Short mmCIF file of C-alpha atoms in Angstrom, two decimals:
data_model
loop_
_atom_site.label_atom_id
_atom_site.label_comp_id
_atom_site.label_asym_id
_atom_site.label_seq_id
_atom_site.Cartn_x
_atom_site.Cartn_y
_atom_site.Cartn_z
CA THR A 27 -1.01 42.53 -5.50
CA TYR A 28 2.22 42.70 -6.31
CA ILE A 29 2.25 38.99 -7.29
CA ARG A 30 -0.94 38.70 -9.01
CA GLY A 31 0.62 41.95 -11.03
CA LEU A 32 3.63 39.97 -12.52
CA LYS A 33 0.79 37.51 -14.20
CA PRO A 34 2.54 34.33 -13.31
CA THR A 35 2.07 31.53 -15.50
CA LYS A 36 4.36 28.83 -13.53
CA SER A 37 4.56 28.17 -9.92
CA ILE A 38 6.74 25.60 -8.26
CA ILE A 39 6.53 25.31 -4.17
CA ASN A 40 7.75 23.24 -1.51
CA PRO A 41 5.82 24.66 1.33
CA PRO A 42 5.86 24.03 5.16
CA TYR A 43 3.80 20.73 5.68
CA GLU A 44 2.23 21.16 9.43
CA THR A 45 -1.20 22.42 10.18
CA ASN A 46 -2.61 22.06 6.69
CA ASN A 47 -0.18 24.93 5.35
CA SER A 48 0.67 22.58 2.24
CA PHE A 49 -3.09 22.97 0.86
CA ARG A 50 -3.41 26.50 1.69
CA PHE A 51 -0.49 27.16 -0.42
CA THR A 52 -1.82 25.11 -3.29
CA GLN A 53 -5.09 27.38 -3.02
CA GLN A 54 -3.11 30.47 -2.61
CA ALA A 55 -0.70 29.93 -5.82
CA LEU A 56 -3.53 28.73 -8.37
CA GLU A 57 -5.33 31.97 -7.01
CA TYR A 58 -2.26 33.86 -8.47
CA LEU A 59 -1.60 32.11 -11.73
CA GLU A 60 -2.89 33.26 -14.90
CA PRO A 61 -5.71 30.77 -16.61
CA ASN A 62 -4.04 27.70 -17.97
CA GLY A 63 -1.13 28.22 -15.80
CA ARG A 64 0.87 25.36 -14.09
CA LEU A 65 1.50 24.52 -10.50
CA ILE A 66 3.82 21.97 -9.10
CA ILE A 67 3.74 21.62 -5.32
CA ILE A 68 5.55 18.81 -3.02
CA MET A 69 3.56 17.91 -0.05
CA PRO A 70 2.18 15.45 2.02
CA THR A 71 0.66 12.26 -0.04
CA PRO A 72 -2.60 12.50 2.03
CA THR A 73 -3.04 16.51 2.11
CA LEU A 74 -5.65 16.25 -0.69
CA THR A 75 -7.35 12.91 1.15
CA GLN A 76 -7.56 15.14 4.39
CA ASN A 77 -9.69 18.01 2.80
CA GLU A 78 -12.09 15.96 0.91
CA ARG A 79 -14.51 15.90 3.59
CA SER A 80 -14.84 19.75 3.93
CA GLY A 81 -15.72 19.82 0.43
CA ALA A 82 -12.50 22.08 -0.12
CA VAL A 83 -10.91 19.62 -2.97
CA LYS A 84 -13.93 19.57 -4.90
CA LYS A 85 -14.11 23.36 -4.70
CA LEU A 86 -10.67 23.60 -5.64
CA LEU A 87 -10.87 21.34 -8.86
CA LYS A 88 -13.75 23.89 -10.23
CA THR A 89 -10.84 25.74 -10.96
CA ALA A 90 -7.78 23.85 -11.24
CA GLN A 91 -7.16 20.37 -12.87
CA LEU A 92 -5.24 17.65 -11.17
CA ASP A 93 -2.85 16.39 -13.91
CA PHE A 94 -0.51 13.81 -12.21
CA VAL A 95 0.77 12.83 -8.52
CA ILE A 96 3.96 11.22 -8.23
CA ARG A 97 4.27 9.48 -5.02
CA MET A 98 8.23 9.92 -3.84
CA PRO A 99 10.34 7.55 -2.06
CA ASP A 100 9.23 6.87 1.56
CA ASP A 101 12.68 7.96 3.05
CA LEU A 102 12.80 11.50 0.78
CA PHE A 103 12.07 13.67 3.90
CA SER A 104 12.09 13.76 7.14
CA GLU A 105 10.44 16.19 9.81
CA GLN A 106 11.34 16.42 13.73
CA GLY A 107 12.71 12.92 13.54
CA ARG A 108 9.92 11.06 11.66
CA THR A 109 9.81 10.27 7.77
CA VAL A 110 7.25 12.38 5.87
CA GLN A 111 5.28 10.45 2.77
CA THR A 112 5.47 12.91 0.29
CA SER A 113 4.12 13.39 -3.47
CA VAL A 114 4.56 15.51 -6.20
CA PHE A 115 1.42 17.18 -7.06
CA GLY A 116 0.77 18.80 -10.68
CA PHE A 117 -2.02 21.05 -11.40
CA THR A 118 -3.13 23.15 -14.45
CA LYS A 119 -5.60 26.26 -13.45
CA THR A 120 -8.39 25.30 -15.76
CA PRO A 121 -11.45 23.18 -14.19
CA HIS A 122 -11.43 19.62 -13.93
CA ARG A 123 -13.97 17.70 -15.66
CA GLN A 124 -15.56 14.51 -14.69
CA GLY A 125 -13.99 11.80 -16.65
CA LYS A 126 -10.62 13.63 -17.09
CA LYS A 127 -8.28 11.05 -15.87
CA VAL A 128 -5.14 11.63 -13.93
CA LEU A 129 -1.72 9.97 -13.90
CA PHE A 130 -0.63 8.20 -10.81
CA TYR A 131 3.32 7.41 -10.62
CA SER A 132 4.86 5.67 -8.17
CA LEU A 133 8.61 6.36 -7.64
CA GLU A 134 9.58 3.69 -5.29
CA ASP A 135 13.25 4.39 -5.80
CA ASP A 136 15.02 7.53 -7.36
CA GLY A 137 18.76 5.41 -7.56
CA LEU A 138 19.82 7.73 -4.93
CA VAL A 139 21.66 6.72 -1.59
CA SER A 140 22.49 8.45 1.56
CA VAL A 141 25.78 9.86 2.41
CA GLN A 142 26.40 10.87 5.87
CA HIS A 143 27.06 14.70 6.07
CA LYS A 144 26.31 15.16 2.16
CA GLY A 145 22.59 13.91 1.62
CA LYS A 146 21.18 11.64 -1.07
CA LEU A 147 23.60 10.99 -3.86
CA ASP A 148 23.81 9.40 -7.51
CA ARG A 149 26.50 7.35 -6.92
CA HIS A 150 25.66 4.68 -9.14
CA ASN A 151 24.66 7.11 -12.10
CA LYS A 152 20.83 5.82 -12.47
CA TRP A 153 19.20 9.02 -11.90
CA PRO A 154 19.10 10.54 -15.42
CA ALA A 155 17.73 6.84 -16.81
CA ILE A 156 14.72 7.38 -13.68
CA GLU A 157 14.35 10.95 -14.69
CA GLN A 158 13.72 10.33 -18.21
CA GLN A 159 11.09 7.51 -17.33
CA VAL A 160 9.07 9.76 -15.27
CA LEU A 161 9.21 12.84 -17.29
CA ASP A 162 8.16 10.55 -20.15
CA ALA A 163 4.98 9.20 -18.16
CA VAL A 164 4.19 12.69 -17.15
CA ILE A 165 4.33 14.58 -20.73
CA ASN A 166 2.84 11.25 -22.63
CA ARG A 167 0.83 10.05 -19.67
CA THR A 168 2.53 6.73 -20.24
CA VAL A 169 1.20 3.68 -18.38
CA LEU A 170 3.91 1.44 -17.03
CA ALA A 171 2.74 -2.09 -15.12
CA GLY A 172 3.17 -1.54 -11.54
CA VAL A 173 4.66 1.92 -11.87
CA SER A 174 2.09 4.19 -13.55
CA GLU A 175 -1.90 4.22 -14.19
CA MET A 176 -4.61 6.41 -15.28
CA ARG A 177 -7.30 6.79 -12.88
CA ASP A 178 -10.55 8.69 -12.47
CA ILE A 179 -11.01 11.12 -9.09
CA PHE A 180 -14.36 11.58 -9.55
CA ARG A 181 -16.83 8.85 -8.25
CA PRO A 182 -20.17 8.19 -9.93
CA ASP A 183 -21.88 10.44 -7.74
CA GLY A 184 -19.82 13.15 -8.40
CA SER A 185 -18.13 13.02 -4.88
CA VAL A 186 -13.85 13.17 -4.90
CA CYS A 187 -11.27 10.30 -4.82
CA SER A 188 -8.07 12.08 -4.41
CA VAL A 189 -6.25 8.78 -4.35
CA GLY A 190 -8.03 7.88 -7.72
CA LEU A 191 -10.36 4.88 -8.41
CA PRO A 192 -9.06 1.80 -9.93
CA PRO A 193 -10.25 0.95 -13.52
CA LYS A 194 -13.80 -0.41 -13.69
CA MET A 195 -13.04 -2.88 -16.07
CA GLN A 196 -11.84 -6.63 -16.11
CA SER A 197 -8.74 -7.76 -14.33
CA VAL A 198 -5.61 -8.70 -16.63
CA HIS A 199 -6.62 -12.69 -16.18
CA GLY A 200 -10.04 -11.97 -17.29
CA HIS A 201 -11.80 -12.30 -13.85
CA ALA A 202 -14.28 -9.24 -12.45
CA LEU A 203 -13.30 -6.88 -10.42
CA VAL A 204 -15.20 -6.29 -7.01
CA ARG A 205 -14.99 -4.51 -3.74
CA ILE A 206 -13.47 -5.83 -0.89
CA GLY A 207 -16.58 -5.43 0.97
CA ASP A 208 -18.91 -7.39 -1.55
CA LEU A 209 -16.78 -10.24 -0.70
CA PHE A 210 -16.20 -9.98 3.03
CA ASP A 211 -18.02 -8.51 6.01
CA VAL A 212 -15.29 -6.62 8.27
CA ALA A 213 -14.83 -5.91 11.99
CA LYS A 214 -12.04 -4.16 14.11
CA GLY A 215 -9.80 -5.87 16.09
CA THR A 216 -10.19 -4.89 19.92
CA LEU A 217 -7.09 -5.87 21.72
CA ALA A 218 -4.21 -4.16 22.45
CA SER A 219 -0.80 -5.66 21.28
CA GLU A 220 0.77 -5.20 24.93
CA LYS A 221 -2.54 -7.05 26.58
CA ALA A 222 -0.96 -10.40 25.32
CA VAL A 223 -0.76 -13.09 27.79
CA SER A 224 2.05 -15.85 27.30
CA SER A 225 0.60 -18.32 29.52
CA GLY A 226 -2.94 -17.95 27.34
CA ARG A 227 -4.93 -20.72 25.67
CA TYR A 228 -5.96 -18.91 22.55
CA ASP A 229 -4.15 -17.52 19.90
CA PHE A 230 -3.97 -13.71 19.76
CA ILE A 231 -3.54 -12.25 16.15
CA THR A 232 -1.67 -8.98 15.83
CA ALA A 233 0.00 -6.91 13.02
CA ALA A 234 3.37 -9.02 13.55
CA ASP A 235 4.33 -11.81 11.57
CA GLU A 236 4.56 -14.19 15.08
CA TRP A 237 1.27 -14.68 16.85
CA LYS A 238 0.99 -14.35 20.67
CA LYS A 239 -1.47 -15.68 23.35
CA HIS A 240 -4.41 -14.49 25.23
CA ASN A 241 -6.51 -15.92 27.89
CA ALA A 242 -9.98 -15.46 26.27
CA PHE A 243 -11.35 -15.38 22.79
CA GLU A 244 -13.53 -13.11 20.57
CA TYR A 245 -14.19 -15.26 17.39
CA ASP A 246 -14.44 -18.94 16.89
CA CYS A 247 -14.40 -19.18 13.03
CA GLU A 248 -12.37 -19.12 9.81
CA ALA A 249 -11.21 -15.69 9.10
CA LEU A 250 -8.26 -13.36 7.72
CA VAL A 251 -6.95 -10.65 9.81
CA TYR A 252 -5.62 -7.96 7.95
CA ALA A 253 -3.28 -5.17 9.33
CA VAL A 254 -4.46 -1.73 8.58
CA ALA A 255 -2.56 0.35 11.53
CA ALA A 256 1.19 -0.58 11.99
CA SER A 257 3.53 0.94 9.73
CA GLY A 258 6.23 -2.03 9.23
CA SER A 259 3.29 -4.35 9.12
CA LEU A 260 0.73 -2.41 6.89
CA GLY A 261 -1.12 -4.84 4.63
CA ARG A 262 0.10 -8.18 6.38
CA CYS A 263 -2.75 -10.61 6.23
CA HIS A 264 -2.94 -14.06 8.39
CA TYR A 265 -5.29 -16.84 8.19
CA VAL A 266 -6.83 -18.40 11.11
CA ASN A 267 -9.33 -21.16 12.06
CA GLY A 268 -10.70 -22.01 15.44
CA LYS A 269 -10.99 -19.62 18.48
CA PHE A 270 -8.69 -16.36 18.31
CA THR A 271 -8.85 -12.90 19.07
CA ALA A 272 -7.26 -9.99 17.15
CA SER A 273 -5.23 -7.01 17.61
CA ASN A 274 -6.83 -3.50 17.41
CA LEU A 275 -4.32 -2.69 14.51
CA CYS A 276 -6.09 -4.94 12.49
CA LEU A 277 -9.59 -5.58 10.59
CA VAL A 278 -11.03 -9.37 10.75
CA LEU A 279 -12.58 -10.21 7.17
CA THR A 280 -14.88 -12.95 7.17
CA PRO A 281 -17.02 -14.18 4.12
CA LYS A 282 -20.54 -13.04 3.44
CA LYS A 283 -22.93 -15.00 4.64
CA ASN A 284 -24.98 -16.57 1.80
CA GLY A 285 -22.82 -14.51 -0.48
CA ALA A 286 -23.21 -14.78 -4.29
CA MET A 287 -19.57 -14.81 -4.76
CA PRO A 288 -18.48 -17.66 -2.06
CA VAL A 289 -14.66 -17.22 -1.29
CA ASN A 290 -11.74 -19.66 -0.17
CA LEU A 291 -10.01 -17.98 2.62
CA VAL A 292 -6.93 -19.74 2.22
CA PHE A 293 -6.78 -18.34 -1.63
CA TYR A 294 -7.33 -14.87 -0.53
CA GLN A 295 -5.04 -15.00 2.01
CA ASN A 296 -2.36 -15.50 -0.86
CA TYR A 297 -3.82 -13.21 -2.99
CA PHE A 298 -3.57 -10.42 -0.23
CA ALA A 299 -0.25 -11.19 0.17
CA ALA A 300 0.68 -11.26 -3.60
CA ALA A 301 -1.25 -7.94 -3.99
CA ARG A 302 0.47 -6.22 -0.46
CA PRO A 303 2.67 -3.90 -2.31
CA LYS A 304 -0.01 -2.21 -4.57
CA ILE A 305 -2.74 -1.99 -1.86
CA VAL A 306 -0.55 -0.51 0.73
CA SER A 307 1.00 1.96 -2.19
CA ALA A 308 -2.87 2.70 -3.01
CA LEU A 309 -4.43 3.18 0.44
CA ALA A 310 -1.69 3.89 2.91
CA GLU A 311 -2.50 7.52 4.44
CA GLY A 312 -0.65 9.80 6.73
CA THR A 313 2.76 11.09 7.32
CA SER A 314 5.14 9.37 9.67
CA LYS A 315 2.72 6.68 10.76
CA LYS A 316 0.72 5.39 7.82
CA THR A 317 -2.32 3.69 8.26
CA ILE A 318 -5.44 2.09 5.85
CA SER A 319 -8.99 3.53 6.61
CA ALA A 320 -11.73 0.37 6.81
CA PRO A 321 -14.27 2.29 4.59
CA ARG A 322 -11.42 2.68 1.88
CA PHE A 323 -10.33 -0.74 2.05
CA LEU A 324 -13.68 -2.08 1.89
CA ASP A 325 -14.11 -0.07 -1.63
CA TYR A 326 -10.83 -1.30 -3.01
CA LEU A 327 -11.30 -3.23 -5.98
CA ILE A 328 -9.84 -6.66 -6.39
CA GLU A 329 -10.43 -9.66 -8.51
CA TYR A 330 -13.09 -12.10 -7.72
CA VAL A 331 -11.96 -15.52 -9.00
CA PRO A 332 -14.60 -18.42 -9.15
CA LEU A 333 -14.44 -20.30 -6.48
CA GLN A 334 -13.52 -23.94 -8.36
CA GLU A 335 -10.40 -22.18 -9.21
CA GLN A 336 -9.70 -20.61 -5.47
CA ILE A 337 -10.03 -24.09 -4.03
CA GLY A 338 -7.65 -25.77 -7.08
CA PHE A 339 -4.91 -23.15 -6.21
CA SER A 340 -5.18 -23.51 -2.51
CA SER A 341 -4.99 -27.53 -3.10
CA ARG A 342 -1.91 -26.79 -5.37
CA LEU A 343 -0.22 -24.93 -2.69
CA ASP A 344 -1.26 -27.39 0.29
CA PHE A 345 0.25 -30.00 -2.03
CA LEU A 346 3.55 -27.81 -2.41
CA ALA A 347 3.76 -27.12 1.20
CA ARG A 348 3.92 -30.67 1.70
CA VAL A 349 6.29 -31.19 -0.48
CA MET A 350 8.35 -28.32 0.81
CA LYS A 351 8.19 -29.94 4.52
CA ARG A 352 9.31 -33.66 3.41
CA LEU A 353 12.23 -31.70 1.60
CA GLU A 354 13.04 -29.93 4.45
CA GLY A 355 12.76 -32.88 6.64
CA LYS A 356 15.23 -34.83 4.17
CA ILE A 357 17.67 -31.78 4.11
CA GLN A 358 17.78 -31.75 7.63
CA LYS A 359 18.51 -35.58 8.13
CA GLU A 360 21.51 -35.05 5.53
CA LYS A 361 22.99 -32.21 7.13
CA SER A 362 22.95 -34.26 10.57
CA ARG A 363 24.47 -37.31 8.96
CA HIS A 364 27.15 -34.77 7.48
CA GLN A 365 27.55 -33.26 11.12
CA GLN A 366 28.06 -37.16 12.40
CA LEU A 367 30.68 -38.07 9.95
CA PHE A 368 32.33 -34.82 10.39
CA HIS A 369 32.70 -35.51 13.69
CA CYS A 370 33.52 -39.28 13.56
CA LEU A 371 36.82 -38.11 11.39
CA GLN A 372 37.42 -35.32 13.94
CA CYS A 373 37.42 -38.58 16.49
CA ALA A 374 39.20 -40.71 14.70
CA PRO A 375 42.67 -41.91 16.12
CA GLU A 376 45.72 -40.56 13.98
CA ASP A 377 47.92 -43.40 12.16
CA PRO A 378 50.86 -44.43 14.13
#
């Protein structure tokens, strides 16, 4: 064909996003490129993940190496009034060998501001420094804490994990990294949020910050309820102890029975809260409505902290909470006293 006759060595594409066109454009562009040619393509973040089960991604990686993935800001693109989460993918036309790591970079803020009728502008001159940091990371494969990291995309069994596998090593705190599924049994909540009963007796835990009520319960235990299918609340984690039911937008996590790694649920509720941005960034899929799949959540690696450390942390947290409550009570009393004094001053008779 004409394009192949030009013997292209570089290709930059912003393809249409609907009906898996992005992946087809990727395949076509790599087919046209000369050996060791480079492709940079921006497409919906979950594009590769959505083509894993069919084997299409594994086949693609036999001819192309995935060099980097830059996750773009959430508000970069909109399609038919919906926000589309996108990433920039960089490929080289050479087989991707197992053990070859991929740079994953999270560009949460590009420094640009939206201006009506003018699009996004660099009003505060932030982009040059941000651009340089991105280029340095891509070219030099620079690891930046909380921003970029090198990940394998092949599992030990040879299957593909397009979002990358967390490093299989100890955490920065010296604790072992284990699968969430090794610590918790997980069940899906069953009740739709609109089924709440305001006069109900039992807690109804949804993805929202505030709990609701229902007139029946499914669980009578200590558990964590983790939001996996509500974009604005994705990754929110509630601790509950007693009779409750859970929303179908959430997973219910209970400690493994007779597990070798016992857990304190108060500790891990706080752990999930602190790790929420990182977990959501790594696992969320979808374009306008992002979700976290249960299998990928169970495979995610987190720190296992020895039980006594968990208990010690939870005790200190409980102590701080009680101190804060007492301080808030004192502050409220002082506010009331000042209001009373002010009222008295206003009501005092003027001097004749």
